[in-house]
Amino acid sequence: MTSKIKLLLASAAIGLALSACGATDSVTPETQISLPTGVTLVETVSPATGDQVVIPYTKYKLDNGLTVVLHEDKSDPLVHVDVTYHVGSGREEPGRSGFAHFFEHMMFQGSENVADEEHFKIISESGGTLNGTTNADRTNYFETVPSNQLEKMLWLEADRMGFFLDAVTQQKFEVQRETVKNERGQRVDNRPYGLLFERVGEAMYPEGHPYSWSTIGYLEDLDRASLTDLKKFFLKWYGPNNATLTIGGDMDPVQTLEWVKTYFGTIPAGPEHDDPVFEPITLDQDRYISLEDNVQLPLIYMAWPTVHANHPDEAPLDVLANILGQGQTSLLYQSVVKPGLTVQASSGHGCREIHCTLTLLGVANPAKVQKLGDLEAIMREAFTEFEARGVMDDDLTRVKSDIVSGMIYGLESVSGKISQLAAYETYRDNPNGIGDDIARYEGVTKADVLRVYEQYIKSKPAVVMSIVPKGKPEMIAKADTWQRYERTLPDFSGETDEFNWTRPTDPEGLDRSVMPEPGPNNPQIKAPDTYEFSVGDGIEVLGARNTEVPTTTISLRIKAGQSHETLDKLGLAAMTAGLLNEATTERTVEELSNELDKLGSSVSFNGGDTFSTMYIRTLSKNLDATMAIAMEKLLKPKFDQVDFDRDKANALQGIKANKKEASGVASNLFNKIMYGTDNPTAYAGTGTEETVENITLDDVKAFYAAHYSPKIASIVAVSDLDEAAMKKALAPLSQWTGDDVAAAEMKPFPQLSGGTLYFVDKPDAAQSEIRIGKRALPYDATGEYYKSNIMNYPLGGAFNSRINLNLREDKGYTYGARSFFNGDEKGGWYRAGAGVRADATAASIVEFVNEIRSYHEDGATAEELAFTQASLGQSDARAYETPRQKLGFLSRMSTYGLKADHVDEQAKILEGMSKADMDKLAATHLNLDDMIMIVVGDKAKVYDEVAALGYTMVEIDADGNPI
């Protein structure tokens, strides 16, 4: 073990011990608590000692095979519940792809004792948040709620595990089938490069291999599926013996196990399954494939088959991928990013349960690369350079530090801890995986990395995919040498609609139709305690202490950004911040990146509307070393002409590429119409092609000199270190000097033409993007802005809001629809929007309008008000858990001059909100006559139906120019 890693682990153990999140493994045959009948203790892992890093837990088994993992964490009054089923798209059969992902949707649609659309409502009303995810190997469902809601969550999860099938109807099936189609349209078919991984999977794996199709599956398979097919899939895979229930947070283990036994104990076990089997993938030759897509920037992607997750060679292959193409020290950065041949390039070693691939990715700059074959040749030279260069000491130290720090950052939330425990148990039958992972990366040697390169990569065939702009097939790397096959589908005609389901038999006295009440003790929510001091030239610091993990997060905010730009130099703030991420006068960007990676730290700059920000994240033990690098970046930027030219070229290509993204185009145009063309912040932060072309390196230097001043700087910080230690750590800022900076001026906003619909043509779009809204209120923590967001919650703020239930759950038009108020110091707006099926564009506009108009005229119901008060009132239990959440809270306080107790005033406002208050706000702020609409879609498919709605139609391009 290197001294650097020992230092990191010792630091981690100190912090984790404070949060009862630490390490020695001791398996005990006896329990210290009285276990319910049918519950067996498997093992207990205790808190940390020495330099170990482990999440303490206790693991149990129920007689029906359900694995239960409990982790106590009293640091916040909340609990996180995760149910992971060991089934993903890799367990599906040919011709029946997408079933696992489909069930992720279906299992939110109610069960025998939970009514339609009630799952989200119950958890939201409890002050919680929830979701589910599916990948090739597992499906998980999870929720984070105030701690007194735990029994209710276990009742919900058990009901959909044991009492789901009778509640599944054909109507629910059809609606969710449409929702999945919308998700595929939004995330795959309508997104630039969205088909990349599906096509590579087809070429990489033999037909019928479980990874040869994507997780979301083929639409034709879902179209062909019947309700019975889905029920059979459920019975096969969603039994308790194929699941892990992981619970963490502020709970009583004895009571929790009693609830688990009560609600899950009688659910019958499903079929037993063997673990999936790894079969090596061998390619006979390089397989070149290509696709013309609606993209601006050509992309090349190369993938080599390697091993499988948790294979002994996974760790050295990860190190190899890091050396090749991760970060500014990598070989790809040197060969293709730094010379400006690509706007992005990286390497990775993505691992799934039964197979991994090592990949190289390059997104070409078409101003310098006219054929992807040329780029491929240069990227492959990284292997030649690696052979000559070998593996350096810093490579191993850097990668290992990154692994360890990443694990520690992942422990900042109870959900992060629980997700790790659940994953380790699912894939390794052992939740105690962090120590094993650290050990295997600690054990990687230079010889290991060279060996896996020789064994799996050198001179081995790969799948090579080119994605090029439509109409430019000449840009592909090489003519296709592999063709997509016509899938051979099994004959399903002989299958019957019969299936056997054993209904759980509950003990007398258990009535599952009665939803458990919240626990008697409401969580006592308290905003973080804060401290204030100043450093350097009057820089105000607002901080909070977080002793759960040994990390520090700092945001240095300079009140100058896009708002300080001139209209002919839009994008200047972003470009200035970008160059501060490059070299300094003292060191190259590679040297800086290498040092930060070895520390497990990051320092980055970003230019926003109002603020330019330096963001620092580090293990607290390394704060002083990280601050030294941060100060070097802040005070000694090199502003090199070569870096500027590359960043400018990449920015121009990025602007062009963004015009291919329908969602971004719609939102950017909405912002421009709201604030007007005279205000810099009405435009995208990256600027326009014309304005970025105008920017010179001297402009960047001048913007930095004029605006990067401590006179307009402030700091918010969250750390396990106390106030005195933070004062000492931030003392180097006394080196920073600067002049006063005038505040930015906002020009008057334009008059909106209410009732106008602006249309942007996006040929061949599978979906249309809709935005509806108006100007509204600037941010106010306790005024009408805050109250208006409360008012909007049942209309468009919650998952089970009127808008989302209508367009997604009832009609199947969209993957998700929302509305919200957004505001800052300069102003604000109200906006509703969604990406919808192209053939439902006009119908979706009608439904949006109907819901907004109805709410505007009639207001909220008493039930909606009660739901809103319960949901928002209890959500504070999870509002300040992580350092990032605390940092956001402090940032709002700093920006708007708020005191910490403003949350108490907000709570009183929420509690005192009446139906009359809600109705008045809706009547005031939701007048459709004041609103404009934007639609980005395929004109040939949707324009006539949209025009028939009768709105004043104005056709514009992606920049907002009239056509």
PDB file of C-alpha atoms in Angstrom, residues 71-81 126-129 143-150 247-251 412-418 523-525 548 874-882 885:
ATOM      1  CA  HIS A  71     -27.420   0.156   8.003  1.00  0.00           C
ATOM      2  CA  GLU A  72     -28.045   2.544  10.899  1.00  0.00           C
ATOM      3  CA  ASP A  73     -27.212   6.203  10.323  1.00  0.00           C
ATOM      4  CA  LYS A  74     -28.629   8.693  12.824  1.00  0.00           C
ATOM      5  CA  SER A  75     -27.050  11.753  11.227  1.00  0.00           C
ATOM      6  CA  ASP A  76     -30.262  12.891   9.498  1.00  0.00           C
ATOM      7  CA  PRO A  77     -33.935  12.173  10.286  1.00  0.00           C
ATOM      8  CA  LEU A  78     -34.546  10.136   7.160  1.00  0.00           C
ATOM      9  CA  VAL A  79     -34.402   6.608   5.799  1.00  0.00           C
ATOM     10  CA  HIS A  80     -33.563   5.232   2.377  1.00  0.00           C
ATOM     11  CA  VAL A  81     -35.194   2.020   1.174  1.00  0.00           C
ATOM     12  CA  SER A 126     -44.913  11.706   2.906  1.00  0.00           C
ATOM     13  CA  GLY A 127     -42.208  14.225   2.055  1.00  0.00           C
ATOM     14  CA  GLY A 128     -40.189  11.685   0.115  1.00  0.00           C
ATOM     15  CA  THR A 129     -38.589  11.204  -3.251  1.00  0.00           C
ATOM     16  CA  GLU A 143     -37.234   6.019  -1.947  1.00  0.00           C
ATOM     17  CA  THR A 144     -35.875   8.457   0.607  1.00  0.00           C
ATOM     18  CA  VAL A 145     -38.400   9.627   3.199  1.00  0.00           C
ATOM     19  CA  PRO A 146     -38.582  11.156   6.670  1.00  0.00           C
ATOM     20  CA  SER A 147     -37.737   8.453   9.199  1.00  0.00           C
ATOM     21  CA  ASN A 148     -41.270   8.206  10.602  1.00  0.00           C
ATOM     22  CA  GLN A 149     -42.531   7.011   7.190  1.00  0.00           C
ATOM     23  CA  LEU A 150     -40.500   3.789   7.068  1.00  0.00           C
ATOM     24  CA  ILE A 247     -32.577  -0.066   4.408  1.00  0.00           C
ATOM     25  CA  GLY A 248     -30.441   2.696   5.842  1.00  0.00           C
ATOM     26  CA  GLY A 249     -30.850   5.720   8.038  1.00  0.00           C
ATOM     27  CA  ASP A 250     -32.485   6.718  11.281  1.00  0.00           C
ATOM     28  CA  MET A 251     -34.352   3.552  12.274  1.00  0.00           C
ATOM     29  CA  GLU A 412     -21.935  11.570   1.678  1.00  0.00           C
ATOM     30  CA  SER A 413     -25.595  10.518   1.550  1.00  0.00           C
ATOM     31  CA  VAL A 414     -27.482   7.609   3.062  1.00  0.00           C
ATOM     32  CA  SER A 415     -28.728   6.770  -0.437  1.00  0.00           C
ATOM     33  CA  GLY A 416     -25.116   6.546  -1.621  1.00  0.00           C
ATOM     34  CA  LYS A 417     -24.248   4.106   1.157  1.00  0.00           C
ATOM     35  CA  ILE A 418     -27.335   1.986   0.612  1.00  0.00           C
ATOM     36  CA  PRO A 523     -38.626  14.258  12.444  1.00  0.00           C
ATOM     37  CA  GLN A 524     -37.281  17.450  13.920  1.00  0.00           C
ATOM     38  CA  ILE A 525     -35.880  19.352  10.968  1.00  0.00           C
ATOM     39  CA  GLU A 548     -20.395  12.770   8.468  1.00  0.00           C
ATOM     40  CA  GLN A 874     -42.057  17.011   5.223  1.00  0.00           C
ATOM     41  CA  SER A 875     -39.531  17.178   2.392  1.00  0.00           C
ATOM     42  CA  ASP A 876     -37.134  19.280   4.486  1.00  0.00           C
ATOM     43  CA  ALA A 877     -36.042  16.058   6.193  1.00  0.00           C
ATOM     44  CA  ARG A 878     -33.902  15.388   3.104  1.00  0.00           C
ATOM     45  CA  ALA A 879     -33.134  19.003   2.172  1.00  0.00           C
ATOM     46  CA  TYR A 880     -29.788  19.407   3.940  1.00  0.00           C
ATOM     47  CA  GLU A 881     -28.317  15.905   3.977  1.00  0.00           C
ATOM     48  CA  THR A 882     -25.311  16.064   1.646  1.00  0.00           C
ATOM     49  CA  GLN A 885     -27.315  20.221  -0.638  1.00  0.00           C
TER      50      GLN A 885
END
